[in-house]
Short mmCIF file of C-alpha atoms in Angstrom, two decimals:
data_model
loop_
_atom_site.label_atom_id
_atom_site.label_comp_id
_atom_site.label_asym_id
_atom_site.label_seq_id
_atom_site.Cartn_x
_atom_site.Cartn_y
_atom_site.Cartn_z
CA MET A 21 79.19 122.78 80.70
CA LYS A 22 76.84 124.59 82.63
CA GLN A 23 74.29 127.16 80.90
CA ARG A 24 74.47 130.85 82.09
CA ARG A 25 71.71 132.05 83.81
CA SER A 26 69.69 135.19 82.71
CA THR A 27 70.68 138.12 84.48
CA GLU A 28 67.04 138.58 85.30
CA THR A 29 67.05 135.59 87.83
CA MET A 30 70.71 136.01 88.76
CA THR A 31 71.21 135.51 92.61
CA LYS A 32 74.49 135.51 94.47
CA ASN A 33 76.29 132.53 94.21
CA LYS A 34 77.27 130.30 96.93
CA LEU A 35 80.42 128.04 98.06
CA ILE A 36 79.79 125.39 100.36
CA ILE A 37 83.11 124.53 102.38
CA ILE A 38 82.99 121.13 103.92
CA LEU A 39 85.89 120.90 106.77
CA GLY A 40 86.49 119.26 109.65
CA PRO A 41 89.29 117.13 111.17
CA THR A 42 91.19 114.44 109.13
CA ALA A 43 89.37 111.13 108.93
CA VAL A 44 86.13 112.60 109.75
CA GLY A 45 84.60 111.54 106.46
CA LYS A 46 84.83 114.89 104.41
CA THR A 47 85.46 113.11 101.29
CA ASP A 48 82.19 111.14 101.01
CA TYR A 49 80.26 114.14 102.47
CA SER A 50 81.47 116.49 100.17
CA ILE A 51 81.05 114.02 97.00
CA GLU A 52 77.44 113.62 98.31
CA THR A 53 76.82 117.29 98.47
CA ALA A 54 78.51 117.91 95.09
CA LEU A 55 76.10 115.42 93.89
CA ARG A 56 72.90 117.13 95.16
CA TYR A 57 74.01 120.63 93.98
CA ASP A 58 75.51 119.05 90.57
CA SER A 59 78.81 120.68 91.32
CA PRO A 60 82.28 119.67 91.25
CA VAL A 61 84.56 119.03 94.25
CA ILE A 62 87.41 121.65 95.11
CA SER A 63 89.97 120.37 97.57
CA CYS A 64 91.36 122.86 99.87
CA ASP A 65 94.06 120.31 101.23
CA SER A 66 97.60 121.72 101.38
CA ARG A 67 99.03 118.22 100.78
CA GLN A 68 96.61 116.08 98.27
CA ILE A 69 97.81 119.03 95.63
CA TYR A 70 101.14 117.15 95.28
CA LYS A 71 100.98 114.79 92.41
CA GLU A 72 103.86 112.77 93.99
CA MET A 73 101.99 111.97 97.54
CA THR A 74 98.91 109.73 97.20
CA ILE A 75 98.60 106.98 100.00
CA GLY A 76 100.12 109.26 103.01
CA THR A 77 97.87 112.18 102.12
CA ALA A 78 94.68 109.72 101.74
CA VAL A 79 93.68 111.29 98.21
CA PRO A 80 90.24 110.37 97.37
CA SER A 81 90.19 106.65 95.79
CA ALA A 82 89.56 106.36 91.76
CA GLU A 83 85.94 105.48 92.38
CA GLN A 84 85.24 108.58 94.56
CA LEU A 85 87.40 110.78 91.94
CA ALA A 86 85.37 109.38 89.29
CA ALA A 87 81.84 110.08 90.86
CA VAL A 88 82.52 114.01 90.36
CA GLN A 89 85.12 116.22 88.77
CA HIS A 90 87.58 117.08 91.46
CA TYR A 91 90.07 119.98 91.52
CA PHE A 92 93.47 120.54 93.24
CA ILE A 93 94.12 116.98 93.50
CA HIS A 94 97.51 116.03 92.21
CA SER A 95 97.65 119.31 90.50
CA HIS A 96 101.50 120.39 91.60
CA THR A 97 104.44 119.08 92.30
CA VAL A 98 106.35 118.84 95.33
CA GLU A 99 109.30 120.23 93.63
CA GLN A 100 107.66 123.95 93.59
CA LEU A 101 106.99 125.53 96.81
CA TYR A 102 103.21 125.86 97.20
CA THR A 103 101.77 128.52 99.59
CA ALA A 104 98.29 129.53 100.91
CA GLY A 105 98.72 132.71 99.30
CA LYS A 106 99.12 130.82 95.91
CA TYR A 107 96.17 128.65 96.73
CA GLU A 108 94.14 131.93 97.36
CA VAL A 109 94.97 133.26 93.84
CA GLU A 110 94.60 130.09 91.74
CA ALA A 111 91.34 128.81 93.86
CA LEU A 112 89.62 132.21 93.32
CA GLU A 113 90.34 132.01 89.79
CA LEU A 114 88.87 128.49 89.37
CA ILE A 115 85.79 129.40 91.65
CA ASN A 116 85.05 132.65 89.53
CA ARG A 117 85.55 130.73 86.17
CA LEU A 118 83.25 128.11 87.03
CA PHE A 119 80.48 130.49 88.41
CA ASP A 120 80.90 132.23 85.10
CA GLN A 121 79.99 128.79 83.30
CA GLY A 122 76.82 128.89 85.07
CA TYR A 123 77.34 126.78 88.28
CA GLU A 124 75.06 128.45 91.11
CA THR A 125 76.32 126.61 94.19
CA LEU A 126 80.23 125.08 94.28
CA VAL A 127 81.36 122.64 96.90
CA MET A 128 84.84 122.68 98.64
CA ALA A 129 86.34 119.94 100.98
CA GLY A 130 88.94 121.56 103.28
CA GLY A 131 91.36 119.77 105.77
CA SER A 132 93.56 122.97 105.78
CA GLY A 133 92.58 125.79 107.76
CA PHE A 134 94.87 128.26 106.89
CA TYR A 135 93.94 127.54 103.02
CA VAL A 136 90.29 127.96 103.76
CA ASP A 137 91.08 131.27 105.67
CA ALA A 138 93.34 132.31 102.63
CA LEU A 139 90.25 131.77 100.42
CA VAL A 140 87.33 133.23 102.58
CA ASN A 141 89.41 136.17 104.04
CA GLY A 142 92.54 136.64 102.00
CA LEU A 143 96.28 136.69 103.14
CA ASP A 144 97.83 139.46 101.18
CA ASP A 145 98.81 141.11 104.19
CA PHE A 146 101.07 138.47 105.04
CA PRO A 147 105.04 139.58 104.98
CA SER A 148 107.06 138.34 102.23
CA ALA A 149 109.36 135.59 102.87
CA ASP A 150 113.15 136.17 104.19
CA LEU A 151 114.68 133.52 102.41
CA GLN A 152 117.98 134.02 104.35
CA LEU A 153 116.08 133.77 107.72
CA ARG A 154 114.27 130.70 106.34
CA ASP A 155 117.32 128.79 105.70
CA GLU A 156 119.03 129.62 108.82
CA LEU A 157 115.65 128.13 110.68
CA MET A 158 115.53 125.10 108.20
CA SER A 159 119.12 124.50 109.21
CA ARG A 160 118.27 124.69 112.72
CA LEU A 161 115.20 122.06 112.23
CA LYS A 162 117.31 119.75 110.70
CA VAL A 163 120.06 119.98 113.67
CA GLU A 164 117.71 120.64 116.53
CA GLY A 165 114.77 119.13 115.52
CA VAL A 166 111.29 120.51 115.44
CA GLU A 167 110.87 120.49 119.32
CA SER A 168 113.54 123.33 120.00
CA LEU A 169 112.03 125.73 117.05
CA ARG A 170 108.33 124.98 118.59
CA LEU A 171 109.35 126.12 121.91
CA GLU A 172 110.76 129.08 120.84
CA LEU A 173 107.50 129.82 118.75
CA LYS A 174 105.42 128.93 122.19
CA GLY A 175 107.27 131.84 123.64
CA LEU A 176 106.80 134.58 120.90
CA ASP A 177 103.14 133.44 119.83
CA PRO A 178 101.25 131.22 122.00
CA GLU A 179 98.23 131.50 119.97
CA SER A 180 100.10 130.15 116.81
CA TYR A 181 101.45 127.56 119.07
CA ALA A 182 98.11 126.13 119.93
CA THR A 183 96.51 126.28 116.74
CA ILE A 184 98.91 125.44 113.96
CA ASP A 185 100.27 122.00 113.12
CA ILE A 186 103.58 121.92 115.19
CA ALA A 187 104.48 118.72 114.23
CA ASN A 188 104.90 120.06 110.89
CA GLY A 189 108.52 121.63 110.68
CA GLN A 190 107.68 123.73 107.71
CA ARG A 191 104.73 125.34 109.15
CA VAL A 192 106.62 126.17 112.41
CA VAL A 193 109.61 127.51 110.51
CA ARG A 194 107.21 129.80 108.46
CA ALA A 195 105.52 131.19 111.84
CA LEU A 196 108.70 131.49 113.61
CA GLU A 197 110.49 133.39 110.56
CA VAL A 198 107.46 135.93 110.64
CA CYS A 199 107.84 136.43 114.41
CA LEU A 200 111.59 137.21 114.30
CA MET A 201 111.36 139.20 111.08
CA THR A 202 108.31 141.57 111.95
CA GLY A 203 108.68 141.29 115.65
CA LYS A 204 104.83 140.50 115.96
CA PRO A 205 103.37 137.39 116.66
CA PHE A 206 102.31 135.29 113.30
CA SER A 207 98.82 135.04 114.71
CA SER A 208 98.46 138.89 114.41
CA PHE A 209 98.59 138.78 110.90
CA LYS A 210 95.21 136.72 110.72
CA THR A 211 93.35 139.59 112.07
CA ALA A 212 93.57 141.93 109.06
CA ALA A 213 90.46 143.40 107.50
CA ARG A 214 88.33 140.48 105.64
CA LYS A 215 88.22 140.76 101.94
CA GLU A 216 85.15 140.66 100.34
CA ARG A 217 84.34 138.06 98.03
CA ASP A 218 81.64 138.02 95.07
CA PHE A 219 80.10 134.98 96.50
CA GLU A 220 78.10 133.75 99.51
CA VAL A 221 80.29 131.29 101.71
CA GLU A 222 78.69 128.40 103.88
CA LYS A 223 80.93 126.53 106.26
CA ILE A 224 79.77 123.12 107.32
CA GLY A 225 82.08 121.45 109.80
CA LEU A 226 82.05 117.80 110.46
CA THR A 227 82.54 116.07 113.78
CA ARG A 228 82.40 112.62 115.51
CA PRO A 229 82.94 111.58 119.13
CA ARG A 230 86.52 111.71 119.83
CA GLU A 231 86.75 107.82 120.39
CA ILE A 232 85.39 107.18 117.08
CA LEU A 233 87.57 109.83 115.38
CA TYR A 234 90.46 108.49 116.88
CA ASP A 235 89.77 104.77 115.91
CA ARG A 236 89.11 105.97 112.34
CA ILE A 237 92.54 107.58 112.30
CA ASN A 238 94.32 104.49 113.72
CA ARG A 239 92.59 102.14 111.21
CA ARG A 240 93.31 104.73 108.25
CA VAL A 241 97.22 104.60 109.14
CA LEU A 242 96.86 100.83 109.02
CA GLN A 243 95.35 100.89 105.83
CA MET A 244 97.93 103.38 104.20
CA VAL A 245 100.64 100.97 105.29
CA ASP A 246 98.72 97.93 103.76
CA GLU A 247 98.31 100.01 100.52
CA GLY A 248 101.75 100.87 100.22
CA LEU A 249 102.77 103.91 102.14
CA VAL A 250 106.65 102.74 102.96
CA ASP A 251 107.23 102.08 99.27
CA GLU A 252 105.91 105.47 98.64
CA VAL A 253 107.78 107.28 101.13
CA ARG A 254 111.07 105.38 99.76
CA SER A 255 110.14 106.68 96.43
CA LEU A 256 110.24 110.49 97.65
CA GLU A 257 113.78 110.01 99.75
CA GLU A 258 115.39 112.48 97.25
CA TYR A 259 112.66 115.36 98.14
CA ARG A 260 112.69 114.63 102.05
CA GLU A 261 113.84 118.00 102.89
CA LEU A 262 111.36 119.76 100.75
CA ALA A 263 108.48 121.58 102.51
CA ALA A 264 105.94 119.55 100.88
CA LEU A 265 107.38 116.21 102.88
CA GLN A 266 107.42 117.70 106.18
CA THR A 267 104.02 115.73 106.80
CA VAL A 268 102.95 113.45 109.19
CA GLY A 269 102.98 109.62 107.88
CA TYR A 270 106.13 110.68 106.02
CA LYS A 271 108.43 112.20 108.30
CA GLU A 272 108.06 109.07 110.46
CA ILE A 273 108.86 106.80 107.63
CA PHE A 274 112.03 108.83 106.89
CA ASP A 275 113.21 108.78 110.50
CA TRP A 276 112.85 104.86 110.32
CA PHE A 277 114.71 104.63 107.31
CA ASP A 278 117.54 106.62 108.88
CA PHE A 279 117.60 104.13 111.77
CA LEU A 280 117.70 100.99 109.41
CA GLU A 281 120.61 102.62 107.22
CA GLY A 282 122.89 103.66 110.32
CA ARG A 283 122.41 107.42 110.03
CA VAL A 284 120.99 107.51 113.55
CA SER A 285 121.48 105.08 116.38
CA ILE A 286 119.89 104.45 119.95
CA GLY A 287 123.00 106.05 121.29
CA ASP A 288 122.52 109.30 119.64
CA TRP A 289 119.57 109.92 122.31
CA GLY A 290 120.19 111.21 125.79
CA PRO A 291 117.83 111.94 128.41
CA THR A 292 117.52 115.75 127.14
CA THR A 293 117.85 115.47 123.48
CA PRO A 294 114.52 116.51 122.07
CA GLY A 295 112.21 114.40 119.98
CA ASP A 296 110.91 110.80 120.57
CA GLY A 297 114.33 108.90 119.88
CA PRO A 298 115.31 106.90 116.89
CA VAL A 299 112.37 105.12 115.14
CA THR A 300 113.89 101.36 115.28
CA SER A 301 111.00 99.56 113.53
CA LEU A 302 107.95 100.05 111.24
CA ASP A 303 105.60 99.13 113.99
CA ARG A 304 106.96 102.22 116.10
CA ALA A 305 106.78 104.54 113.03
CA ILE A 306 102.80 103.67 112.74
CA GLU A 307 102.56 104.33 116.22
CA LEU A 308 103.94 107.61 115.89
CA ILE A 309 102.04 108.41 112.73
CA GLN A 310 98.66 107.43 114.58
CA ARG A 311 99.78 109.67 117.71
CA ASN A 312 100.99 112.43 115.52
CA THR A 313 97.62 112.32 113.39
CA ARG A 314 95.45 112.41 116.40
CA HIS A 315 97.23 115.47 117.73
CA TYR A 316 97.02 116.85 114.58
CA ALA A 317 93.03 116.55 114.43
CA LYS A 318 92.90 117.71 117.77
CA ARG A 319 95.02 121.06 116.80
CA GLN A 320 92.73 121.07 113.40
CA LEU A 321 89.42 121.38 115.83
CA SER A 322 91.05 124.14 117.87
CA TYR A 323 91.79 126.23 115.08
CA TRP A 324 88.23 125.94 113.68
CA LYS A 325 86.48 126.48 116.90
CA ARG A 326 87.49 130.21 117.02
CA ASP A 327 85.17 130.52 113.64
CA LYS A 328 81.59 131.39 114.37
CA ASP A 329 80.60 130.99 111.09
CA ILE A 330 80.83 127.28 110.96
CA ARG A 331 77.62 124.98 111.49
CA TRP A 332 78.67 122.02 112.80
CA LEU A 333 77.34 118.59 112.25
CA GLU A 334 78.08 115.47 114.04
CA ILE A 335 78.27 112.59 111.80
#
């Protein structure tokens, strides 16, 4: 355990947040930074927290996890709804506890912009969920597909449409729920007064040239399949309707399973039917995961480009 510093030499503690698009190299960079500051790594990823999801979420390897202490990796279960608001509370408690133990600088690795915002700025002003409306929207999601809902969101809140992961049905449902429930854009709730934190925040954004980033994404997806992504998704079929599983890399494989098991067919899709049509092969599922992950990376960058506090580094 770290030794507590003397109050005579006390300076303001610092949280360094390493962020950037998926597959850019945040894990290695954050571990290198953590070792430099003798810090653990606090994950800020909305999917790596789930203990049932490993391959499809690109959880750090055993060697990487052994290099430094990690927090919020495999710490929760998909069976319990987890939100950015919960992350704000739990992460702040952890950060303050670690600073109290004597750490002067802590390192966070963040892929989820909404979670980073929750921690740094606070999200308490977001309205509580309307569970009846959410159930209705989730039923529509299942019947109509995400395309119908995200087009409705585009009309009500173009800013959220442009910045959130619109391939993630749960994210679209939450944004649309707030729009319909309050009559205000979901994005308007992110402009509330920033909350003061007791520590300094430094944000470092990692980038790569687009063609290199996209190649890394494509190769990572192939590696996930080689490591057993299909078996991992199969083991999670009983949870497929839960919010945690409405995720790129899982949804496409589930769609392939639906075709294999006769729940959907080519004849179910007409020229006006939303979506990409039935996923008729593993190769097609891989192609869609690669495409949707590239789109997600692009939206991540769009989300963060509005934040003038980020210092960008091309690696």
